[in-house]
PDB file of C-alpha atoms in Angstrom:
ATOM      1  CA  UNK T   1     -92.225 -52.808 -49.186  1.00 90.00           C
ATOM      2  CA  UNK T   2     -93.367 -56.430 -50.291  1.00 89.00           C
ATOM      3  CA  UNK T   3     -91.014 -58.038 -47.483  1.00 91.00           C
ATOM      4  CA  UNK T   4     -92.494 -55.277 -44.645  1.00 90.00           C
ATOM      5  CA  UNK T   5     -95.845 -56.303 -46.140  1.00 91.00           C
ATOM      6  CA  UNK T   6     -94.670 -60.399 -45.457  1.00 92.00           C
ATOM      7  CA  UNK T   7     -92.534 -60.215 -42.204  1.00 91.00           C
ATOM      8  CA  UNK T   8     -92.737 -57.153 -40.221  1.00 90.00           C
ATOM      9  CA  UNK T   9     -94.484 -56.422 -36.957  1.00 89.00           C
ATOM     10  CA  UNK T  10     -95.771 -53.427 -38.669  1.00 87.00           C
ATOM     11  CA  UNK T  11     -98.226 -54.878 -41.096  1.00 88.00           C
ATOM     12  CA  UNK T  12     -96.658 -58.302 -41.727  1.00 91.00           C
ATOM     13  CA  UNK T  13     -98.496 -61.303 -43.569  1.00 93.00           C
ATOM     14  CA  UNK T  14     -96.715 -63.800 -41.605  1.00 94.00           C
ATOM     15  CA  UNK T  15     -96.568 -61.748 -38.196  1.00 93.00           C
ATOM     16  CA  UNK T  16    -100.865 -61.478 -37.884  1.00 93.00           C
ATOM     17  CA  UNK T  17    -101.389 -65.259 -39.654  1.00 95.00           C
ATOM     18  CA  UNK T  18     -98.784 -67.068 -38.511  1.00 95.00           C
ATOM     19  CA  UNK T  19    -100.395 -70.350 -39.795  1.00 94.00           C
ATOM     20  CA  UNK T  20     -99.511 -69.183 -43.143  1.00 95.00           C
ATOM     21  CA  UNK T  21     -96.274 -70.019 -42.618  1.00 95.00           C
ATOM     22  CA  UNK T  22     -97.260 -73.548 -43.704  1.00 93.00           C
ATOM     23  CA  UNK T  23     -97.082 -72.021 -47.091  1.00 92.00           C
ATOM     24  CA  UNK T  24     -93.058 -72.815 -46.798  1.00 91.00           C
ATOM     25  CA  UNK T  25     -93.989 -76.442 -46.807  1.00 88.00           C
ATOM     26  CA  UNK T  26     -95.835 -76.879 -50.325  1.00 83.00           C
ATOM     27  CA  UNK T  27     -92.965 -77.418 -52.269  1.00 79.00           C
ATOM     28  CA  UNK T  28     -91.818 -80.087 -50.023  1.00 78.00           C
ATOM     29  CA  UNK T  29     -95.273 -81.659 -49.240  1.00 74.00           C
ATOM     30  CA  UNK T  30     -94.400 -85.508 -49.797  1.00 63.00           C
ATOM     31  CA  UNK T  31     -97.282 -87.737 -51.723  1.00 58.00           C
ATOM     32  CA  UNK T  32     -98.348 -85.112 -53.510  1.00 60.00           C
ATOM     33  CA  UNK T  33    -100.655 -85.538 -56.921  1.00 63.00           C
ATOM     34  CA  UNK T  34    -100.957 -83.349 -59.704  1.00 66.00           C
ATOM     35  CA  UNK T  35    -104.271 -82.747 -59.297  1.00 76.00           C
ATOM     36  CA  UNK T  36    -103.594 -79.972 -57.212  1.00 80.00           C
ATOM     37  CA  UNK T  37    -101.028 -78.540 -59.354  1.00 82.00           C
ATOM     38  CA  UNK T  38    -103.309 -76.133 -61.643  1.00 86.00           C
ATOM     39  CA  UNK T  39    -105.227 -74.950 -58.252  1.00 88.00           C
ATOM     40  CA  UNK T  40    -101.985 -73.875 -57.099  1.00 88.00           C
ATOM     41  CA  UNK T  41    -100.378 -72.087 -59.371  1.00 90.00           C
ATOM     42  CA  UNK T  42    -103.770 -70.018 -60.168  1.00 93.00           C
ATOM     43  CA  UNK T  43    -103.911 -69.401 -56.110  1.00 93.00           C
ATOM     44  CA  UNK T  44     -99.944 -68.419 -56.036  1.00 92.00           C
ATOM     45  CA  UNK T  45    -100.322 -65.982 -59.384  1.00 95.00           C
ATOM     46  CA  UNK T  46    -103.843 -64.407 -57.840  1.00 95.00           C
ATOM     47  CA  UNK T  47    -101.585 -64.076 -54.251  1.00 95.00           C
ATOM     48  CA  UNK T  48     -98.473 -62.528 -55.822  1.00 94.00           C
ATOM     49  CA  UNK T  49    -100.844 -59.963 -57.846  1.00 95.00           C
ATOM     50  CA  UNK T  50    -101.807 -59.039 -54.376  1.00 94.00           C
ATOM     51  CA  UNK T  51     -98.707 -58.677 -53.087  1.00 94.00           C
ATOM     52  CA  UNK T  52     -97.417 -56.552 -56.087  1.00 94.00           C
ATOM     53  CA  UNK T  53    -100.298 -54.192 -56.494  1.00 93.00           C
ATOM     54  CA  UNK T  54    -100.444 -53.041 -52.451  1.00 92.00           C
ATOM     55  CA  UNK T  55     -96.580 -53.402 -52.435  1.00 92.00           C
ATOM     56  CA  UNK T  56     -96.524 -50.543 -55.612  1.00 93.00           C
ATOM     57  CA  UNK T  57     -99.702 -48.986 -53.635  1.00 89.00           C
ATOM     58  CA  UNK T  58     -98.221 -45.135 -51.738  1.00 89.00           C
ATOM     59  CA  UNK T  59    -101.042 -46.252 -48.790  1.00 87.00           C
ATOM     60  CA  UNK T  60     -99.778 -49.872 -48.784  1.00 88.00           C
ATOM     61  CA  UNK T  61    -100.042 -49.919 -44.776  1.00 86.00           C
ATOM     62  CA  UNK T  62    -103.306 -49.578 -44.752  1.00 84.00           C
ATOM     63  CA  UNK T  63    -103.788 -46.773 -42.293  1.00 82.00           C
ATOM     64  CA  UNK T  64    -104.877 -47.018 -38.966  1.00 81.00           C
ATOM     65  CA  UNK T  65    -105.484 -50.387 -39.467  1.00 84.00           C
ATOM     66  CA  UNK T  66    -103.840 -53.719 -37.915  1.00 85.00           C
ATOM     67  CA  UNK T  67    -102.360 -55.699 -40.325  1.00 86.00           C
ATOM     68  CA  UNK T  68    -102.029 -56.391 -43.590  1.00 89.00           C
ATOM     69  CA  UNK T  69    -105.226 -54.718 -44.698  1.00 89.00           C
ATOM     70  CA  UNK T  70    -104.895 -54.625 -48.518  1.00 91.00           C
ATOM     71  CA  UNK T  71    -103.888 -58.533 -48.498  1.00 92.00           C
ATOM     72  CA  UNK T  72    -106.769 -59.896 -46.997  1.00 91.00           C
ATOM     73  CA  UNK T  73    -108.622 -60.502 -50.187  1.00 92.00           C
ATOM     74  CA  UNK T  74    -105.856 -62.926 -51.342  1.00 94.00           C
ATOM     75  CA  UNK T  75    -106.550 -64.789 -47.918  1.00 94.00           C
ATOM     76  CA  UNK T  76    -109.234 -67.716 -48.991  1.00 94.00           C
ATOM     77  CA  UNK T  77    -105.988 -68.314 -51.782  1.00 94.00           C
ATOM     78  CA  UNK T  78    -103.778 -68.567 -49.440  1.00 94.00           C
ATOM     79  CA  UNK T  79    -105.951 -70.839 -47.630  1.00 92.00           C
ATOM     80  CA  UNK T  80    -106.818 -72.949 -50.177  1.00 92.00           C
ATOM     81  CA  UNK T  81    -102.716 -73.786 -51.081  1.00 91.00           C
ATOM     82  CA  UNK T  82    -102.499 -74.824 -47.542  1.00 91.00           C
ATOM     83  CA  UNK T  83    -105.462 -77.317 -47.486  1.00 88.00           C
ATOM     84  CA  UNK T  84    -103.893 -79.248 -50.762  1.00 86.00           C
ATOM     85  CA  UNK T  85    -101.289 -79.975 -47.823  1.00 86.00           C
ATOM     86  CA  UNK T  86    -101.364 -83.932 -47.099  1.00 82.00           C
ATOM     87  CA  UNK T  87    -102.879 -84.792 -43.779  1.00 80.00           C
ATOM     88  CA  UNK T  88    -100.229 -85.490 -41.843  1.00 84.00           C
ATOM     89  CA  UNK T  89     -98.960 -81.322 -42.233  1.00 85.00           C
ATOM     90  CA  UNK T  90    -102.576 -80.243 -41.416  1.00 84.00           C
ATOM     91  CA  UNK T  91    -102.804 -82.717 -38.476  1.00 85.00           C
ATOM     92  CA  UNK T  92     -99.103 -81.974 -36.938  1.00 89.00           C
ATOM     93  CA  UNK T  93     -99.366 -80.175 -33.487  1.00 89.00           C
ATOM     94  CA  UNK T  94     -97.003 -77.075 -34.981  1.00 93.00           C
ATOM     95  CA  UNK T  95     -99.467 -76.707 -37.576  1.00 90.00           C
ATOM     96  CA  UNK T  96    -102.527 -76.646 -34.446  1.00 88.00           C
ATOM     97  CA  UNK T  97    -100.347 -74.259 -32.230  1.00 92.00           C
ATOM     98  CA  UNK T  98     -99.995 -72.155 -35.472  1.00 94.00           C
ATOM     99  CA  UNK T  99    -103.626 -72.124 -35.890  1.00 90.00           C
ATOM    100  CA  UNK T 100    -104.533 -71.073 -32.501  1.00 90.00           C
ATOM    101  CA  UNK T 101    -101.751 -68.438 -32.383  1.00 94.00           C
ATOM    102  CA  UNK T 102    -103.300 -67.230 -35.971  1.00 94.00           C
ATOM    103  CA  UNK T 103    -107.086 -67.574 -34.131  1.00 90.00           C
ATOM    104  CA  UNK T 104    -105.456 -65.204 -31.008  1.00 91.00           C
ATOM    105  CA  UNK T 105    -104.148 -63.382 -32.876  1.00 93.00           C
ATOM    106  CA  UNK T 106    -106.987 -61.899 -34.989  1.00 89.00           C
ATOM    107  CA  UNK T 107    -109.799 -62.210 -31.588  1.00 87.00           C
ATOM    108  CA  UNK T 108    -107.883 -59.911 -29.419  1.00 88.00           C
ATOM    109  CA  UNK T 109    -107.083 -57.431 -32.427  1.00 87.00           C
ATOM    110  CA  UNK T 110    -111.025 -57.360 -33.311  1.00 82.00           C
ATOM    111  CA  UNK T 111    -111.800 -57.569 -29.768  1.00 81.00           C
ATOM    112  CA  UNK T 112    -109.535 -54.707 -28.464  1.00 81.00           C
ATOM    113  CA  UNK T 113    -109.007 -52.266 -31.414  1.00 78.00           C
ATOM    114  CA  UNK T 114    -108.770 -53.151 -34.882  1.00 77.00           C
ATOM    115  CA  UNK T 115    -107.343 -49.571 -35.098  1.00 79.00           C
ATOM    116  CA  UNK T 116    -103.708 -48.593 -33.718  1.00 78.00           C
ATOM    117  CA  UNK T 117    -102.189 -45.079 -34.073  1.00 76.00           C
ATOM    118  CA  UNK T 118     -99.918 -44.647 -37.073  1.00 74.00           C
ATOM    119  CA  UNK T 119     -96.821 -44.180 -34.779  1.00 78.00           C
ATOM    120  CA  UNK T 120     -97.597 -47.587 -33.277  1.00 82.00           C
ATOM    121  CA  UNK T 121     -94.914 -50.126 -35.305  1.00 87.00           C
ATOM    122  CA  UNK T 122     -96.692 -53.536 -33.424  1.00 90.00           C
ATOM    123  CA  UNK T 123     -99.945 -53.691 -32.344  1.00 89.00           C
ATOM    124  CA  UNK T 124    -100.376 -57.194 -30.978  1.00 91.00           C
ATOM    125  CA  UNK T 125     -98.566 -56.285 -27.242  1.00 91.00           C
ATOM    126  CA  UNK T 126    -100.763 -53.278 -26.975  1.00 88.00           C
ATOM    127  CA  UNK T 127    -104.025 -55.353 -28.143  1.00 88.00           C
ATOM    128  CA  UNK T 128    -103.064 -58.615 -25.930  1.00 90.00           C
ATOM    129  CA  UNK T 129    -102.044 -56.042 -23.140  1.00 89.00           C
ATOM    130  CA  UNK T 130    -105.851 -54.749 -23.277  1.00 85.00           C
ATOM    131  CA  UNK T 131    -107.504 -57.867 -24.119  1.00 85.00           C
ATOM    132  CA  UNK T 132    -105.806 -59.569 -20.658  1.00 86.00           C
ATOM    133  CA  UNK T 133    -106.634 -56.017 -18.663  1.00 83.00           C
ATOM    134  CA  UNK T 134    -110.282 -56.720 -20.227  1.00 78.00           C
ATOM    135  CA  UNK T 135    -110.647 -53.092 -21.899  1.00 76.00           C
ATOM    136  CA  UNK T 136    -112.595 -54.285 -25.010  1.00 73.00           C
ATOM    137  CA  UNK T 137    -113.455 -52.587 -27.736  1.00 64.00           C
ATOM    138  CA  UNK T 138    -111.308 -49.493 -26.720  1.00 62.00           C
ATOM    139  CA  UNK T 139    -110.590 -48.002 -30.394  1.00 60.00           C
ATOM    140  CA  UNK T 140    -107.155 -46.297 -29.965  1.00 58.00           C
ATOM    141  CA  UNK T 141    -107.777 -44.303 -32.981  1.00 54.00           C
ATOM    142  CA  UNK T 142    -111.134 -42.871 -32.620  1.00 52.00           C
ATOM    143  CA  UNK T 143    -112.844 -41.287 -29.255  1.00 50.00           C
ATOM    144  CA  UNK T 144    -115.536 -43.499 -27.434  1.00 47.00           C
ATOM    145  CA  UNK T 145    -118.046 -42.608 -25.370  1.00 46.00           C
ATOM    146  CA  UNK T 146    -118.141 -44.854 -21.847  1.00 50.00           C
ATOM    147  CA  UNK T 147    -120.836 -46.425 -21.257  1.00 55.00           C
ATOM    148  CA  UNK T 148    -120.915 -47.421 -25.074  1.00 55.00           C
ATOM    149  CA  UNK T 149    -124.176 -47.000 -26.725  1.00 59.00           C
ATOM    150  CA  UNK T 150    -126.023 -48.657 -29.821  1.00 60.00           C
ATOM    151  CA  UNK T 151    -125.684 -45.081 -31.584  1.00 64.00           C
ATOM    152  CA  UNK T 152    -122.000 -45.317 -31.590  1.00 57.00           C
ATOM    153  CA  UNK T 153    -121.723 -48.602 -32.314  1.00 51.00           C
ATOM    154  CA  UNK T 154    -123.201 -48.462 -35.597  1.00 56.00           C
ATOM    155  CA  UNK T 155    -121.151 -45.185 -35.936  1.00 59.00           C
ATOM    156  CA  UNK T 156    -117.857 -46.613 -35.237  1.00 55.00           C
ATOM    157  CA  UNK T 157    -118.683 -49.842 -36.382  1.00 53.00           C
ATOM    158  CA  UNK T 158    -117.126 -52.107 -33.989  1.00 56.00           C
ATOM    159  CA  UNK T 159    -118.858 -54.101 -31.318  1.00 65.00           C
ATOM    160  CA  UNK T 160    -119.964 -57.877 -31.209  1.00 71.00           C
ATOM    161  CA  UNK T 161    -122.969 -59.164 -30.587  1.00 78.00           C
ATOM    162  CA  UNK T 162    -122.874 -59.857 -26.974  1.00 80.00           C
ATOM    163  CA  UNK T 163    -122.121 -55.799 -26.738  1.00 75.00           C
ATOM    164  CA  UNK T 164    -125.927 -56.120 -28.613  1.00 78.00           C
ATOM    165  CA  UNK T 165    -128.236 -57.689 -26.759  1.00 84.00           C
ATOM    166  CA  UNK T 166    -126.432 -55.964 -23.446  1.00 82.00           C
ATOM    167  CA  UNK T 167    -123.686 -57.847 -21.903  1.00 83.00           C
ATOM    168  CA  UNK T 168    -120.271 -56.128 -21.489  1.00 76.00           C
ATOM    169  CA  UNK T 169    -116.671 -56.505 -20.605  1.00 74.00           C
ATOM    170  CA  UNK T 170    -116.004 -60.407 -20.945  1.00 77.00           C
ATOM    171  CA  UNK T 171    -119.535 -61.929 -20.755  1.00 82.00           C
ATOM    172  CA  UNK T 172    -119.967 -59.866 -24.190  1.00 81.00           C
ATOM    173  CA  UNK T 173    -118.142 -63.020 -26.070  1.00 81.00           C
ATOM    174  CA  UNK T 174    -120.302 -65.425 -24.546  1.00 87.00           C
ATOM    175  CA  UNK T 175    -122.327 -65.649 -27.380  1.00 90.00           C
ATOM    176  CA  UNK T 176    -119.722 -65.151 -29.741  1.00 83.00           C
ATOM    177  CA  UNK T 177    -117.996 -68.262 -28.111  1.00 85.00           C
ATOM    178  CA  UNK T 178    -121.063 -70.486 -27.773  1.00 92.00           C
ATOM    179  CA  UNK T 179    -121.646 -70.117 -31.931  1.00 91.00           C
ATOM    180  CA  UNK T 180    -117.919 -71.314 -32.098  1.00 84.00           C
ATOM    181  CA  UNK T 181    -118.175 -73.951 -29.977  1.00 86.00           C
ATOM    182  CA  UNK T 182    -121.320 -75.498 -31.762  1.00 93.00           C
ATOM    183  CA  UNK T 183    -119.551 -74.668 -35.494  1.00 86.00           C
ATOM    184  CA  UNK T 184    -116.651 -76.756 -34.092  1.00 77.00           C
ATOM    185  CA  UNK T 185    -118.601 -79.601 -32.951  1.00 80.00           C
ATOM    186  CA  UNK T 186    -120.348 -79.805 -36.070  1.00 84.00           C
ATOM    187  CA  UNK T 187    -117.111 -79.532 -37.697  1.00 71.00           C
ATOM    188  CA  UNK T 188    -115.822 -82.489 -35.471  1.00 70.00           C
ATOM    189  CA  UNK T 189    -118.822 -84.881 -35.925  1.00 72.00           C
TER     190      UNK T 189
END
């Protein structure tokens, strides 16, 4: 179960994050202190608890959901191992392209249907096949009503906030977009 939980299409740590794979490069991560070296082992032990408890867990695939659901608490660990990386890892295009397929990856899940059918083994084609045919927020698992409104929203509990003040389709991650845009310029400058 812990390697379905790591590699598979199913629910797979490495399938959904893919810039987690940069994990495999810590123990080979030249010019490396020891300052770091308490930070990561507490990250690694708090990680692997994860991974054992939802591994021994009977509902370890986490339902309807897409993903790894039960690991995403040990996330901000995981994330925290990969920024004591040295600069030139962080900064090597593989490391952007795995960002930015990690960044896809999770957008069109959250902006198609963060819910797939339990008979459904991969979700990503089916979510990147609605996300490029523009059916947004489509829920596989639980009944809509078309036009979509602000009742069933909050009763279903997935929407953005373009979908709030109005807009719909595509124009509904405008302002989703334009707050990510201005984050990364901040970020940047």
């Amino acid at each position: 179960v812990a390697l379905k939980l790591l590699v598979s299409p199913f629910r797979g740590l490495f399938w959904f994050s893919p810039v987690l794979l940069l994990l495999a490069v810590i123990p080979f991560n030249r010019g490396d202190t020891s300052s770091y070296r308490d930070i990561r082992w507490m990250c690694l032990c708090i990680a692997l608890a994860y991974l054992l408890m939802n591994a021994s867990f009977n509902g370890w695939h986490g339902g309807k959901c897409a993903g790894p659901r039960y690991l995403i608490p040990m996330y901000p660990c995981l994330f925290i191992l990969i920024a004591t990386l040295n600069g030139k890892v962080l900064k090597h295009p593989l490391t952007l392209i795995l960002m930015a397929l990690s960044f896809m990856h999770t957008l069109v899940l959250v902006a198609t249907s963060p819910q797939h059918p339990d008979d459904v083994m991969n979700p990503l084609p089916i979510a990147y096949r609605l996300f490029l045919e523009g059916r947004f927020d489509t829920y596989l698992s639980i009944p809509r009503q078309i036009p979509i409104d602000k009742q069933t929203m909050l009763t279903y509990g997935s929407f953005n906030l373009g979908e709030l003040i109005g807009l719909s389709g595509p124009l509904s991650f405008v302002p989703w977009l334009i707050i990510v845009a201005i984050l990364t310029w901040l970020l940047l400058h």
